[in-house]
CSV table of C-alpha atoms in Angstrom, one decimal:
chain,number,residue,atom,x,y,z
C,1,MET,CA,0.0,0.0,0.0
C,2,THR,CA,1.1,3.4,-0.9
C,3,GLU,CA,0.2,6.3,1.3
C,4,SER,CA,0.5,9.8,0.1
C,5,SER,CA,0.3,12.7,2.4
C,6,VAL,CA,-0.5,16.3,1.3
C,7,LEU,CA,0.9,19.1,3.4
C,8,GLU,CA,-1.4,22.1,3.4
C,9,VAL,CA,0.2,25.4,3.5
C,10,PRO,CA,-1.7,27.8,5.8
C,11,ARG,CA,-3.4,30.6,3.8
C,12,LYS,CA,-2.2,34.0,4.7
C,13,ARG,CA,-4.9,36.6,5.3
C,14,ARG,CA,-5.1,39.0,2.5
C,15,ARG,CA,-4.7,42.7,3.2
C,16,PHE,CA,-6.3,45.4,1.1
C,17,THR,CA,-5.4,49.0,0.8
C,18,ALA,CA,-7.8,51.8,1.7
C,19,ALA,CA,-7.7,52.9,-1.9
C,20,PHE,CA,-8.7,49.4,-3.1
C,21,LYS,CA,-11.6,49.3,-0.6
C,22,ALA,CA,-12.8,52.7,-1.7
C,23,ARG,CA,-12.8,51.6,-5.4
C,24,ILE,CA,-14.8,48.5,-4.5
C,25,VAL,CA,-17.3,50.5,-2.4
C,26,GLU,CA,-17.7,53.0,-5.2
C,27,ALA,CA,-18.3,50.3,-7.7
C,28,CYS,CA,-21.0,48.9,-5.5
C,29,GLN,CA,-22.8,52.3,-5.4
C,30,GLN,CA,-23.0,52.6,-9.2
C,31,PRO,CA,-26.6,52.3,-10.6
C,32,GLY,CA,-27.4,48.6,-11.4
C,33,ALA,CA,-24.4,47.2,-9.6
C,34,SER,CA,-24.9,44.5,-7.0
C,35,VAL,CA,-22.6,43.9,-4.1
C,36,ALA,CA,-22.4,40.2,-4.9
C,37,GLY,CA,-21.5,40.9,-8.5
C,38,VAL,CA,-18.7,43.3,-7.7
C,39,ALA,CA,-17.4,40.9,-5.0
C,40,LEU,CA,-17.3,38.0,-7.5
C,41,GLU,CA,-15.5,40.1,-10.1
C,42,HIS,CA,-12.7,40.8,-7.7
C,43,SER,CA,-12.7,37.4,-6.0
C,44,LEU,CA,-13.9,38.8,-2.7
C,45,ASN,CA,-16.5,37.6,-0.2
C,46,ALA,CA,-19.7,39.6,-0.5
C,47,ASN,CA,-19.9,39.8,3.3
C,48,LEU,CA,-16.5,41.4,3.4
C,49,VAL,CA,-17.6,44.0,0.9
C,50,HIS,CA,-20.8,44.7,2.9
C,51,ASN,CA,-18.6,45.3,5.9
C,52,TRP,CA,-16.5,47.8,4.0
C,53,ILE,CA,-19.7,49.6,2.9
C,54,ARG,CA,-21.0,49.8,6.5
C,55,THR,CA,-17.6,51.1,7.7
C,56,THR,CA,-17.5,53.7,5.0
C,57,ARG,CA,-21.0,54.9,5.8
C,58,GLN,CA,-20.1,55.2,9.5
C,59,GLN,CA,-17.0,57.1,8.8
C,60,THR,CA,-18.7,59.6,6.5
C,61,ALA,CA,-21.9,59.9,8.5
C,62,VAL,CA,-22.8,63.5,9.6
C,63,PRO,CA,-24.1,63.6,13.2
C,64,GLU,CA,-27.7,64.7,13.4
C,65,ILE,CA,-28.4,68.2,14.7
C,66,PRO,CA,-30.8,67.9,17.6
C,67,ALA,CA,-34.3,69.2,17.1
C,68,PHE,CA,-34.3,70.9,20.5
C,69,VAL,CA,-31.3,72.7,21.9
C,70,PRO,CA,-31.6,74.2,25.4
C,71,VAL,CA,-31.0,78.0,25.3
C,72,PRO,CA,-29.2,79.3,28.3
C,73,MET,CA,-30.5,82.7,29.4
C,74,THR,CA,-28.1,85.2,31.0
C,75,ARG,CA,-30.7,86.6,33.3
C,76,GLU,CA,-34.4,86.3,33.9
C,77,LEU,CA,-36.7,89.2,33.4
C,78,SER,CA,-39.2,89.8,36.2
C,79,PRO,CA,-42.6,91.2,35.4
C,80,ALA,CA,-42.2,93.7,38.3
C,81,THR,CA,-39.5,95.6,36.3
C,82,PRO,CA,-40.9,99.1,35.4
C,83,GLN,CA,-41.0,99.8,31.7
C,84,HIS,CA,-39.2,103.2,31.9
C,85,GLN,CA,-36.0,101.7,33.2
C,86,VAL,CA,-33.3,100.9,30.7
C,87,ALA,CA,-32.5,97.2,31.1
C,88,ASP,CA,-29.6,95.2,29.8
C,89,PRO,CA,-30.4,93.5,26.5
C,90,ILE,CA,-31.5,89.8,26.5
C,91,ARG,CA,-28.6,87.7,25.4
C,92,LEU,CA,-29.1,84.3,23.9
C,93,THR,CA,-26.3,81.9,23.2
C,94,ILE,CA,-27.2,79.1,20.8
C,95,PRO,CA,-24.7,76.2,20.4
C,96,HIS,CA,-23.9,75.4,16.8
C,97,PRO,CA,-21.4,73.0,15.2
C,98,ASN,CA,-19.6,76.0,13.6
C,99,GLY,CA,-19.5,77.9,16.9
C,100,PRO,CA,-22.0,79.4,19.3
C,101,MET,CA,-24.5,82.0,17.9
C,102,VAL,CA,-25.1,85.0,20.1
C,103,ILE,CA,-28.3,87.0,19.8
C,104,GLU,CA,-28.8,90.2,21.7
C,105,TRP,CA,-32.4,91.5,21.9
C,106,PRO,CA,-33.6,94.7,23.6
C,107,ALA,CA,-35.2,93.9,27.0
C,108,SER,CA,-38.1,96.2,26.1
C,109,GLU,CA,-39.0,93.8,23.3
C,110,ALA,CA,-39.1,90.6,25.4
C,111,ASP,CA,-42.5,89.6,24.0
C,112,ALA,CA,-41.1,89.7,20.4
C,113,CYS,CA,-38.0,87.7,21.6
C,114,ARG,CA,-40.3,85.1,23.1
C,115,SER,CA,-42.3,84.9,19.8
C,116,LEU,CA,-39.1,84.4,17.9
C,117,ILE,CA,-37.9,81.6,20.1
C,118,ARG,CA,-41.3,79.8,19.8
C,119,GLU,CA,-41.2,80.1,16.0
C,120,LEU,CA,-37.6,78.7,16.0
C,121,LEU,CA,-38.5,75.7,18.2
C,122,ALA,CA,-41.8,75.0,16.4
């Protein structure tokens, strides 16, 4: 009897450059392209390509801007303040991704300021 033995060489894990991954993801996003088809063309596993697509979406995702942002008030106006006194302006600081927005409003026009805030938050 003759026995033959086959030695299997362990497969090395393939490494792909970021540019190659970007080309594959872009090819998958073309109209009419399927992820499985693109993967087969490049001898890749479709699940691996799906993983690259998910990773790309997560890296390029823009965080959502919250619908409601608390507005810190510098001071509270009391209704007992007489109208003839000159009061400090109402100062609103609104956080924004490009930097805080500061709005100064005359204290005598507090009702109009309140209406503006209601419209902005509606």
